[in-house]
PDB file of N, CA and C in Angstrom:
ATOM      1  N   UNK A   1     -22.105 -18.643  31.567  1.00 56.00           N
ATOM      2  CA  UNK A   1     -21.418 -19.908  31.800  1.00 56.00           C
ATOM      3  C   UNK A   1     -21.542 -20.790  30.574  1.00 56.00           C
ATOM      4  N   UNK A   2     -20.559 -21.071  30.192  1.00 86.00           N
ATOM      5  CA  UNK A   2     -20.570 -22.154  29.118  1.00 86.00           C
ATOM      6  C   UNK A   2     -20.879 -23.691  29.586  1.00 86.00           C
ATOM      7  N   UNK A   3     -22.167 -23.747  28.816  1.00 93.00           N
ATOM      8  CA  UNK A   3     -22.895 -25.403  28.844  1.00 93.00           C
ATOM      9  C   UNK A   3     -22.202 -26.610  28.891  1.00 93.00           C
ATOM     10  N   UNK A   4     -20.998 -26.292  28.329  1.00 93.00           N
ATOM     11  CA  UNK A   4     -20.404 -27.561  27.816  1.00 93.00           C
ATOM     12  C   UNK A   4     -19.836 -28.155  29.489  1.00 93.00           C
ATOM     13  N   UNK A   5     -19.875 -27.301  30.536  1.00 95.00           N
ATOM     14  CA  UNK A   5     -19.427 -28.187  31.578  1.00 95.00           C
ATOM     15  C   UNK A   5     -20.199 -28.778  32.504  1.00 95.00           C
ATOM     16  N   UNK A   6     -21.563 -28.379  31.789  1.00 96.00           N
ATOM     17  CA  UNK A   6     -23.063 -28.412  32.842  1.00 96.00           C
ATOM     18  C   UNK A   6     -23.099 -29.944  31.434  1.00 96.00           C
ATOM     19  N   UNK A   7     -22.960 -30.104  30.250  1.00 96.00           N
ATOM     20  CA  UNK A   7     -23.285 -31.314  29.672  1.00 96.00           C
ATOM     21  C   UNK A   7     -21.926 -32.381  29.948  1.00 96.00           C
ATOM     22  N   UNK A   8     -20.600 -32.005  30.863  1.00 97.00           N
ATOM     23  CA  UNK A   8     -20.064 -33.011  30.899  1.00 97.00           C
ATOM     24  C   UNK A   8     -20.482 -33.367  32.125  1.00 97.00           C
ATOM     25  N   UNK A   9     -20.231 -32.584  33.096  1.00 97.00           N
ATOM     26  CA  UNK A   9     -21.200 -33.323  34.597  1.00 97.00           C
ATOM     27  C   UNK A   9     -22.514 -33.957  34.334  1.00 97.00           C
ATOM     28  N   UNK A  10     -23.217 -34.207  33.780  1.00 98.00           N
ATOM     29  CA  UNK A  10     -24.307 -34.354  33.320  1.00 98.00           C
ATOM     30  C   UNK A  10     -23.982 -35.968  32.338  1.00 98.00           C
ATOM     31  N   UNK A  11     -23.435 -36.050  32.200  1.00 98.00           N
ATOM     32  CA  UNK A  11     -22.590 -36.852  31.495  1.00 98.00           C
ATOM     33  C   UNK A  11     -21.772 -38.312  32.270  1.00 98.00           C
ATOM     34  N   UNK A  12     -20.867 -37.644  33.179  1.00 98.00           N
ATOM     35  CA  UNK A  12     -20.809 -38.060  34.744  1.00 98.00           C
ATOM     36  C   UNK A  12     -21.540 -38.770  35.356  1.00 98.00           C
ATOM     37  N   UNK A  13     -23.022 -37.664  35.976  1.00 98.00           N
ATOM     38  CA  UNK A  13     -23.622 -38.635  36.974  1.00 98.00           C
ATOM     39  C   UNK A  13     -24.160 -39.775  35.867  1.00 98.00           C
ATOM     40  N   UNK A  14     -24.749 -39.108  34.671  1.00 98.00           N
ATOM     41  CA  UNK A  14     -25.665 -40.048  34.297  1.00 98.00           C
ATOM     42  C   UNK A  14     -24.777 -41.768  33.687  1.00 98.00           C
ATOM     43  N   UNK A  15     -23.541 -41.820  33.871  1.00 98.00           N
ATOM     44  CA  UNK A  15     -22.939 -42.867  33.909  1.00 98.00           C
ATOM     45  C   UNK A  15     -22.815 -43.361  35.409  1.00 98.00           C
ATOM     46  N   UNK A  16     -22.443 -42.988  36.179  1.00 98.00           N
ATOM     47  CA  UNK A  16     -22.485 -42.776  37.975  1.00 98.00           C
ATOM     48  C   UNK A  16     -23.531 -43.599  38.148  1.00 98.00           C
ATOM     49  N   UNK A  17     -24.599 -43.058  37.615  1.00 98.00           N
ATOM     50  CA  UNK A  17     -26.063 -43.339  38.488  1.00 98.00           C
ATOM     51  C   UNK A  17     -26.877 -44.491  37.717  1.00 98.00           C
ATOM     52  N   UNK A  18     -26.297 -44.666  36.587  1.00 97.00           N
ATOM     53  CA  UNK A  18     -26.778 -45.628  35.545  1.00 97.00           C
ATOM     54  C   UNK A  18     -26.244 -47.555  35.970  1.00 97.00           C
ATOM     55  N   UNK A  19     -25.002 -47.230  36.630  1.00 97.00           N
ATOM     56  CA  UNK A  19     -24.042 -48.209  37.258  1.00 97.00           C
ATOM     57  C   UNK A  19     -25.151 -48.316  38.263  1.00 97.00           C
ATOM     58  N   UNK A  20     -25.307 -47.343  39.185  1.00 97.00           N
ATOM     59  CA  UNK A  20     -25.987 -47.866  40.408  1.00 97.00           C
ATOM     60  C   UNK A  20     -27.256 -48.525  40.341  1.00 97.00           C
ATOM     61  N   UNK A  21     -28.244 -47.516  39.273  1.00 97.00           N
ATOM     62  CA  UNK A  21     -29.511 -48.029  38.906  1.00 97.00           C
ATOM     63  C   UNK A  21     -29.392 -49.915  38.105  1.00 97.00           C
ATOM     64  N   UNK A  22     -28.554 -50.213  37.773  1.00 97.00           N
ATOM     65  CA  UNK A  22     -28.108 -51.525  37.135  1.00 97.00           C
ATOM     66  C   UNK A  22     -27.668 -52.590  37.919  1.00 97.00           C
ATOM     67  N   UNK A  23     -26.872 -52.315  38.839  1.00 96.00           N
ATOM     68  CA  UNK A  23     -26.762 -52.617  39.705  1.00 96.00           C
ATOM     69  C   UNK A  23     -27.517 -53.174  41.035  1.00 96.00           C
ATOM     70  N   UNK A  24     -28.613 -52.098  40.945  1.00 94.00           N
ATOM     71  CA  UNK A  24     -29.738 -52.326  41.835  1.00 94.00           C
ATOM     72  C   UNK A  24     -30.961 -53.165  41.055  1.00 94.00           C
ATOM     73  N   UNK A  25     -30.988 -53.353  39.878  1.00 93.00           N
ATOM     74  CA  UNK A  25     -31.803 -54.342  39.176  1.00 93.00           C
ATOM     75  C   UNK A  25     -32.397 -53.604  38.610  1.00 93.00           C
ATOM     76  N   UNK A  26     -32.322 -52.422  37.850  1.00 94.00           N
ATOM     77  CA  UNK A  26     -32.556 -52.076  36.459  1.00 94.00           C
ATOM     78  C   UNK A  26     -32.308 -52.060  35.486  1.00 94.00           C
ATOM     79  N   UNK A  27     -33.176 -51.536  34.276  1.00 93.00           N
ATOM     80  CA  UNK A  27     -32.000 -52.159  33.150  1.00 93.00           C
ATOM     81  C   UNK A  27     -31.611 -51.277  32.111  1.00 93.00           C
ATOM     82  N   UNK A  28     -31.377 -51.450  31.315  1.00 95.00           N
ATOM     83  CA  UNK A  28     -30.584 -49.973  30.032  1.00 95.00           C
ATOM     84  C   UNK A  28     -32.092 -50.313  29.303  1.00 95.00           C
ATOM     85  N   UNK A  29     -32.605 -48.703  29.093  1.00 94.00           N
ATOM     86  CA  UNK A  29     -33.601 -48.691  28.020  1.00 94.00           C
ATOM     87  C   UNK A  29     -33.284 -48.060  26.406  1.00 94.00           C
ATOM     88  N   UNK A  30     -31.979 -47.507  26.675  1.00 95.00           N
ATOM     89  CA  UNK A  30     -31.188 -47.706  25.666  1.00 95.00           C
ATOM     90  C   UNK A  30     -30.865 -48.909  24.628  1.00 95.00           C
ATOM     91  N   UNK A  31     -31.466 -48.822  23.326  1.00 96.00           N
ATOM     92  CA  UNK A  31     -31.081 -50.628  23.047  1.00 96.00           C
ATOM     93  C   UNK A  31     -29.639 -50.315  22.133  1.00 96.00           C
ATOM     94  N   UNK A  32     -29.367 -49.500  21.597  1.00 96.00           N
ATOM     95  CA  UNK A  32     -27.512 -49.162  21.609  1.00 96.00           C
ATOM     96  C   UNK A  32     -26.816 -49.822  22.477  1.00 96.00           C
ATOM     97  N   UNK A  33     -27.279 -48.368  23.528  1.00 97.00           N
ATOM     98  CA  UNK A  33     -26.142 -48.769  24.663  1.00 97.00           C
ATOM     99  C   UNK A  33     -26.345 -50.334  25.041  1.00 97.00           C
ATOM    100  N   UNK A  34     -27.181 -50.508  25.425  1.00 97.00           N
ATOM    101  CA  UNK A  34     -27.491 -52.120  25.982  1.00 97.00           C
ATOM    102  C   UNK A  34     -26.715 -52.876  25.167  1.00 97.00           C
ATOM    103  N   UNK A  35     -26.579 -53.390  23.709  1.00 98.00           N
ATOM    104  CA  UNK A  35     -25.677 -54.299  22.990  1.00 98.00           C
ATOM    105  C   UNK A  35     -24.270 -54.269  23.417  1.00 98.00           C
ATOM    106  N   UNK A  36     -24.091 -52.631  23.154  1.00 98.00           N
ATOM    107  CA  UNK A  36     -22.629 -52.232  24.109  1.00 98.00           C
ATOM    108  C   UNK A  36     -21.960 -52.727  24.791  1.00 98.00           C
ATOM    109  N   UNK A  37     -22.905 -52.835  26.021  1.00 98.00           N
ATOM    110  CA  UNK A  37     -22.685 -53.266  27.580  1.00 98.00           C
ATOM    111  C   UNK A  37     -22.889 -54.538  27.051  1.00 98.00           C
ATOM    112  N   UNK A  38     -23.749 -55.279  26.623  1.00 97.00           N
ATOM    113  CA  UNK A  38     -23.795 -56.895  26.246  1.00 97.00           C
ATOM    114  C   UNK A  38     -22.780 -57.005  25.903  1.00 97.00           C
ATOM    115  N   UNK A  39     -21.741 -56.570  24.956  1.00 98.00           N
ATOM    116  CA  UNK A  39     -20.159 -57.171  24.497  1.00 98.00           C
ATOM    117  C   UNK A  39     -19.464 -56.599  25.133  1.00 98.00           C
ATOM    118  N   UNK A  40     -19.241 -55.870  25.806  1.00 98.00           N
ATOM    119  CA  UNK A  40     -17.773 -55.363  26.430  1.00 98.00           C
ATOM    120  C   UNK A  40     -18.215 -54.849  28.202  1.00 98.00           C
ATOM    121  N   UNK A  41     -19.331 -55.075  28.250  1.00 97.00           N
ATOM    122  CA  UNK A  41     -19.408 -54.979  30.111  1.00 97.00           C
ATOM    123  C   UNK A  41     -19.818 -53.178  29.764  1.00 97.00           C
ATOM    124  N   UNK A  42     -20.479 -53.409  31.271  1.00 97.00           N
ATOM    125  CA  UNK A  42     -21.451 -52.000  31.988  1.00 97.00           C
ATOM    126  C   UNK A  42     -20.288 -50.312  31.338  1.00 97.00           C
ATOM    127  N   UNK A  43     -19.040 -50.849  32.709  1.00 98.00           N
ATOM    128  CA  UNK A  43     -18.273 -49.614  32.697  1.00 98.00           C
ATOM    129  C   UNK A  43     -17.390 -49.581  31.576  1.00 98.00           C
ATOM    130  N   UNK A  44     -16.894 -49.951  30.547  1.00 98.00           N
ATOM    131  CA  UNK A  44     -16.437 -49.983  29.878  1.00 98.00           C
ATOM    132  C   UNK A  44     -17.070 -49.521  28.244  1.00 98.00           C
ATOM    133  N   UNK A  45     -18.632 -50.073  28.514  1.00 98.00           N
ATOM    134  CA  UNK A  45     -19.029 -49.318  27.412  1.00 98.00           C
ATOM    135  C   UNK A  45     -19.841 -47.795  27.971  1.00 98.00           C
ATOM    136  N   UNK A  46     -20.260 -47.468  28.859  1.00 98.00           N
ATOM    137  CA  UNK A  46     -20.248 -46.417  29.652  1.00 98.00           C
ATOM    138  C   UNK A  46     -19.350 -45.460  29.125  1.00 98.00           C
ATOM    139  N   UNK A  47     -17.946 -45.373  29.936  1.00 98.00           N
ATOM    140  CA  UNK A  47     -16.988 -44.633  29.521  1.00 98.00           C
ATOM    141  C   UNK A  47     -16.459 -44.938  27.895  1.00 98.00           C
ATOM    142  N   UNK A  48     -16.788 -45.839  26.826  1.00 98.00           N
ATOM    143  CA  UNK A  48     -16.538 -45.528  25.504  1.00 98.00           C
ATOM    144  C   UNK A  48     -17.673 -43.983  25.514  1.00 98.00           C
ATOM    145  N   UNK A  49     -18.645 -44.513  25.455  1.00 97.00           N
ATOM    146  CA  UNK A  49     -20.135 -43.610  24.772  1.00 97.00           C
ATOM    147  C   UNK A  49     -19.938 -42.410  25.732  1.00 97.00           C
ATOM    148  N   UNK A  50     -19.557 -42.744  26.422  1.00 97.00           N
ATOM    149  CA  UNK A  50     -19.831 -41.089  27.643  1.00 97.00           C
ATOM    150  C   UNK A  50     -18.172 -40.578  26.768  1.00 97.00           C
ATOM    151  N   UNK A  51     -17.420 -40.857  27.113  1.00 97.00           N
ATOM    152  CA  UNK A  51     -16.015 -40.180  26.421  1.00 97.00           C
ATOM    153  C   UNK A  51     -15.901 -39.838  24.889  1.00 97.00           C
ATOM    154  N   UNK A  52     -16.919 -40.635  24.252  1.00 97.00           N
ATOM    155  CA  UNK A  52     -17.070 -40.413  22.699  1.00 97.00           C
ATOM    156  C   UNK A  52     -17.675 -38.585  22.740  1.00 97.00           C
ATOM    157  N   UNK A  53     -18.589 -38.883  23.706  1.00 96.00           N
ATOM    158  CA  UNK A  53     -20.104 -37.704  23.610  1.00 96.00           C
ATOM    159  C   UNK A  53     -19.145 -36.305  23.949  1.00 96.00           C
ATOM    160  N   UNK A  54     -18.511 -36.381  25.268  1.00 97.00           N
ATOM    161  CA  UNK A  54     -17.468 -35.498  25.505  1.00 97.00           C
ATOM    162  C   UNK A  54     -16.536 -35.119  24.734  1.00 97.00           C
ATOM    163  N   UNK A  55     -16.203 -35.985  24.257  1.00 97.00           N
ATOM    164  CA  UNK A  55     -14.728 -35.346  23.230  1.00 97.00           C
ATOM    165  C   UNK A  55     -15.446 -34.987  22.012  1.00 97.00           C
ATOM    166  N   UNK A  56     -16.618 -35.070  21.648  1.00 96.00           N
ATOM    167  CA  UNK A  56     -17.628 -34.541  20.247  1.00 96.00           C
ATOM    168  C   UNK A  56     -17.571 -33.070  20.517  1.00 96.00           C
ATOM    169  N   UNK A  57     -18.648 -32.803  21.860  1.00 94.00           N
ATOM    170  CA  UNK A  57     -19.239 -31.497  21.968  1.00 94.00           C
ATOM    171  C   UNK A  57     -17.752 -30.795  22.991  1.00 94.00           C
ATOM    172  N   UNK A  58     -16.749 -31.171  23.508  1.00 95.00           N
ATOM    173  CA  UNK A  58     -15.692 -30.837  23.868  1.00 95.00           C
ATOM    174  C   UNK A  58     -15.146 -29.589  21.967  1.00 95.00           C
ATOM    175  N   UNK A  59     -14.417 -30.766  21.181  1.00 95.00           N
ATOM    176  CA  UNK A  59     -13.784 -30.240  20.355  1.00 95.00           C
ATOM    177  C   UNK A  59     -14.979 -29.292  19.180  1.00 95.00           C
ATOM    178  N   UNK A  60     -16.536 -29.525  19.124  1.00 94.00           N
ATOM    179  CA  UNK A  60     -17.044 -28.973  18.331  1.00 94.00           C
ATOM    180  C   UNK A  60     -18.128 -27.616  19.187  1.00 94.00           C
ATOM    181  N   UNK A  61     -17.613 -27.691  20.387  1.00 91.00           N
ATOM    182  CA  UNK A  61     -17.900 -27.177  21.113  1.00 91.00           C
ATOM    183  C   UNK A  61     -18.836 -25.367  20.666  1.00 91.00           C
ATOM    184  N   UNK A  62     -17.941 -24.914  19.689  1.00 91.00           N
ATOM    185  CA  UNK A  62     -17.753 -23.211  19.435  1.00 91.00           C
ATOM    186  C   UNK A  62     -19.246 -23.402  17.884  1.00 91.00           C
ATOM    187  N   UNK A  63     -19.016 -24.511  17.344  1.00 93.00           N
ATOM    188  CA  UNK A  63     -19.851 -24.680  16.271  1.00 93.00           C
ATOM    189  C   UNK A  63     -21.714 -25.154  16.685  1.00 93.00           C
ATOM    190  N   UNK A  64     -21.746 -25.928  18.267  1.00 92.00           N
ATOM    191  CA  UNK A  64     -22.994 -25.894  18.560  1.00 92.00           C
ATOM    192  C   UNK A  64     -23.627 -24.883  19.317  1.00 92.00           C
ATOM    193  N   UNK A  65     -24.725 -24.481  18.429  1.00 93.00           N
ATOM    194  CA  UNK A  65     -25.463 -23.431  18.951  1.00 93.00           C
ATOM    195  C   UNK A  65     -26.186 -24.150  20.372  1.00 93.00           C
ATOM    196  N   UNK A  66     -25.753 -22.988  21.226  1.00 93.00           N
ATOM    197  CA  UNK A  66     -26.620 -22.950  23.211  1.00 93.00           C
ATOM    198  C   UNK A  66     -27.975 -23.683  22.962  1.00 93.00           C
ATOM    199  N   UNK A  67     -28.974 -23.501  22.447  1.00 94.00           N
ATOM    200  CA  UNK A  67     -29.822 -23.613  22.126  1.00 94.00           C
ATOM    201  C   UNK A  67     -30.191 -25.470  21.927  1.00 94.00           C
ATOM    202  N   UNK A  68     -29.450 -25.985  21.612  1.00 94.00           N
ATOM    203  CA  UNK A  68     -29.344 -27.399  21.215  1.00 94.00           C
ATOM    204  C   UNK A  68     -28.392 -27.964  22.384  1.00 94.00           C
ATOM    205  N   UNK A  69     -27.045 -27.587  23.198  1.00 94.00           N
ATOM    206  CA  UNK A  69     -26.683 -28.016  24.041  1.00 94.00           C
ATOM    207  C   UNK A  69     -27.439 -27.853  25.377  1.00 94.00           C
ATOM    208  N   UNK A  70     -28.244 -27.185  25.087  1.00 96.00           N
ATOM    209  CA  UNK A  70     -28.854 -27.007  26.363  1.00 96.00           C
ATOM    210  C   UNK A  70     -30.024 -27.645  25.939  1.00 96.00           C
ATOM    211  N   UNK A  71     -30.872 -28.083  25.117  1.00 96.00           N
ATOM    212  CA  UNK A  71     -32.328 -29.190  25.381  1.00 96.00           C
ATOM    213  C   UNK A  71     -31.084 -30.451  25.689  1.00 96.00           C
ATOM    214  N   UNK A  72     -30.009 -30.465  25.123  1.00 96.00           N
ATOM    215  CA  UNK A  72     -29.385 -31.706  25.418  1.00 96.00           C
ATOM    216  C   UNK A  72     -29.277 -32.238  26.468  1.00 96.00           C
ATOM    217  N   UNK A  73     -29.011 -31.028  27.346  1.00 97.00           N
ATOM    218  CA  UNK A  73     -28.551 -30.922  28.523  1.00 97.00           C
ATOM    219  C   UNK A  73     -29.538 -31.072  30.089  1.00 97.00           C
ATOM    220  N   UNK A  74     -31.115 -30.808  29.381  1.00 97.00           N
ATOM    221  CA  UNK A  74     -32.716 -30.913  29.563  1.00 97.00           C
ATOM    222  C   UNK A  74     -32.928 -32.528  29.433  1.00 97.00           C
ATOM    223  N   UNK A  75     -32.577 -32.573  28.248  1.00 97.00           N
ATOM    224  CA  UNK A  75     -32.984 -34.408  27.977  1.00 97.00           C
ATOM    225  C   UNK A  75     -32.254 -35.071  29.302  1.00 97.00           C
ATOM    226  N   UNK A  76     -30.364 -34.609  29.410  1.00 97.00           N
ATOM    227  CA  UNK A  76     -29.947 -35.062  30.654  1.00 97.00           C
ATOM    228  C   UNK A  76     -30.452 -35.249  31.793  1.00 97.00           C
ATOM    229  N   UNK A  77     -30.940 -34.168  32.216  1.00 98.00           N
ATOM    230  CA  UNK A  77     -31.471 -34.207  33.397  1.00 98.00           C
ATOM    231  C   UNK A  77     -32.649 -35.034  33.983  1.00 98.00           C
ATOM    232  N   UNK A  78     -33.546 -35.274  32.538  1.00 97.00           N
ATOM    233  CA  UNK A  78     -34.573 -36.001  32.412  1.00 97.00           C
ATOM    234  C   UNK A  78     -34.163 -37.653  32.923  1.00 97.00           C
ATOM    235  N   UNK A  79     -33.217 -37.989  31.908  1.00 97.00           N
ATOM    236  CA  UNK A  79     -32.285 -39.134  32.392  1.00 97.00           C
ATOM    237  C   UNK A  79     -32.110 -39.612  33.597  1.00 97.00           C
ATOM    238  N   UNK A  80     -31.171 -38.242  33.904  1.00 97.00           N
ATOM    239  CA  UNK A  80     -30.898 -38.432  35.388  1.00 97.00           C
ATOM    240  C   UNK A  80     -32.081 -38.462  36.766  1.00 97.00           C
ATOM    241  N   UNK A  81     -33.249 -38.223  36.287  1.00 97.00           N
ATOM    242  CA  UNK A  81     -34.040 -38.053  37.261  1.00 97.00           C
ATOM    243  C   UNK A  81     -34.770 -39.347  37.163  1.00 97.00           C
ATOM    244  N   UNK A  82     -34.829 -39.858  35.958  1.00 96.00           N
ATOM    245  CA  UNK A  82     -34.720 -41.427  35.647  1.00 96.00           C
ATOM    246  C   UNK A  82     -34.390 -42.601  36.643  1.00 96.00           C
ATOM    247  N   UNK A  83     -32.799 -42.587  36.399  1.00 96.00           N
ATOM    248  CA  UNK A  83     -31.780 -42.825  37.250  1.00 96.00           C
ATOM    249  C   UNK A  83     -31.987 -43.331  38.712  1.00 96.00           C
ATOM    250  N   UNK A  84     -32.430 -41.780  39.191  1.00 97.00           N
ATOM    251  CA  UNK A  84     -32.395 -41.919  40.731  1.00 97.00           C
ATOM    252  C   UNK A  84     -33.601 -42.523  41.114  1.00 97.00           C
ATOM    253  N   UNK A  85     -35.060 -42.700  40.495  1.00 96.00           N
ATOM    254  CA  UNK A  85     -36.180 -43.095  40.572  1.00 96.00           C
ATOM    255  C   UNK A  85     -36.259 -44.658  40.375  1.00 96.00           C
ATOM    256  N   UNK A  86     -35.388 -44.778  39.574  1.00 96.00           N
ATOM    257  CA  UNK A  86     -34.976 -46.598  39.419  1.00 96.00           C
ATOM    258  C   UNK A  86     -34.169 -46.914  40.535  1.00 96.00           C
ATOM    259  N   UNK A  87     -33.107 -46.062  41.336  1.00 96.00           N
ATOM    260  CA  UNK A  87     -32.206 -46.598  42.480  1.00 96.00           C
ATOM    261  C   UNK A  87     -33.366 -46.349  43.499  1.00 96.00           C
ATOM    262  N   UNK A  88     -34.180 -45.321  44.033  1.00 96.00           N
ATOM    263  CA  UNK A  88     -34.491 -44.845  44.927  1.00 96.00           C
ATOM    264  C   UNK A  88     -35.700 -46.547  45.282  1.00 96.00           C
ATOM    265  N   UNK A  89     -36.139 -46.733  44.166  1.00 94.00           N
ATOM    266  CA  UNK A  89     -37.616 -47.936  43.816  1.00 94.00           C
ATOM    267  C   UNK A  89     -36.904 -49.376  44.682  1.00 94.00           C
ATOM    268  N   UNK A  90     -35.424 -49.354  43.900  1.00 89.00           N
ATOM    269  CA  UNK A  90     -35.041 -50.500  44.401  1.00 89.00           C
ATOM    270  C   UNK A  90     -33.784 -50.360  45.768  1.00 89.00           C
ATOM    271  N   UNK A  91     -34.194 -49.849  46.732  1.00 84.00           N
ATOM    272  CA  UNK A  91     -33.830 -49.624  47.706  1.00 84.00           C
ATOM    273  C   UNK A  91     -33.984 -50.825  48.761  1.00 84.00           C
TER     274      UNK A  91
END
């Protein structure tokens, strides 16, 4: 199976769940992304950086070695388990 659709779902929730976790009163530990979202709002810089990341490893797709999309794809998950631990807290 090619990674690249396990790093765009991945990609997905972790915008998905990043809204919710923010939402619920957490905050971006990202300080990038955070300025981002400071000038142009949550979902909007979300889908820039998430659609940037996709259309990177989308079109350079054949040139990154498995090996690197997949810790990428590890770090994701890490994220995402992030995520749900910040929504689940503020319940």
């Amino acid at each position: 199976m090619n990674l690249i659709y396990i790093f765009i779902a991945l990609q997905v929730l972790d915008a998905v769940s990043t809204v919710i976790a923010l939402d619920g009163g957490g905050h971006e530990v990202n300080p990038i992304l955070k300025k981002i979202m400071d000038k142009i709002g949550v979902i909007p810089a979300l889908v820039l950086v998430k659609g940037a990341a996709i259309a990177f490893f989308w079109y350079y797709q054949e040139l990154l070695p498995d090996p690197l999309v997949l810790l990428l794809c590890l770090g994701y998950v890490w994220i995402l388990y992030n995520n749900i631990q910040v929504i689940r807290e503020n319940l």
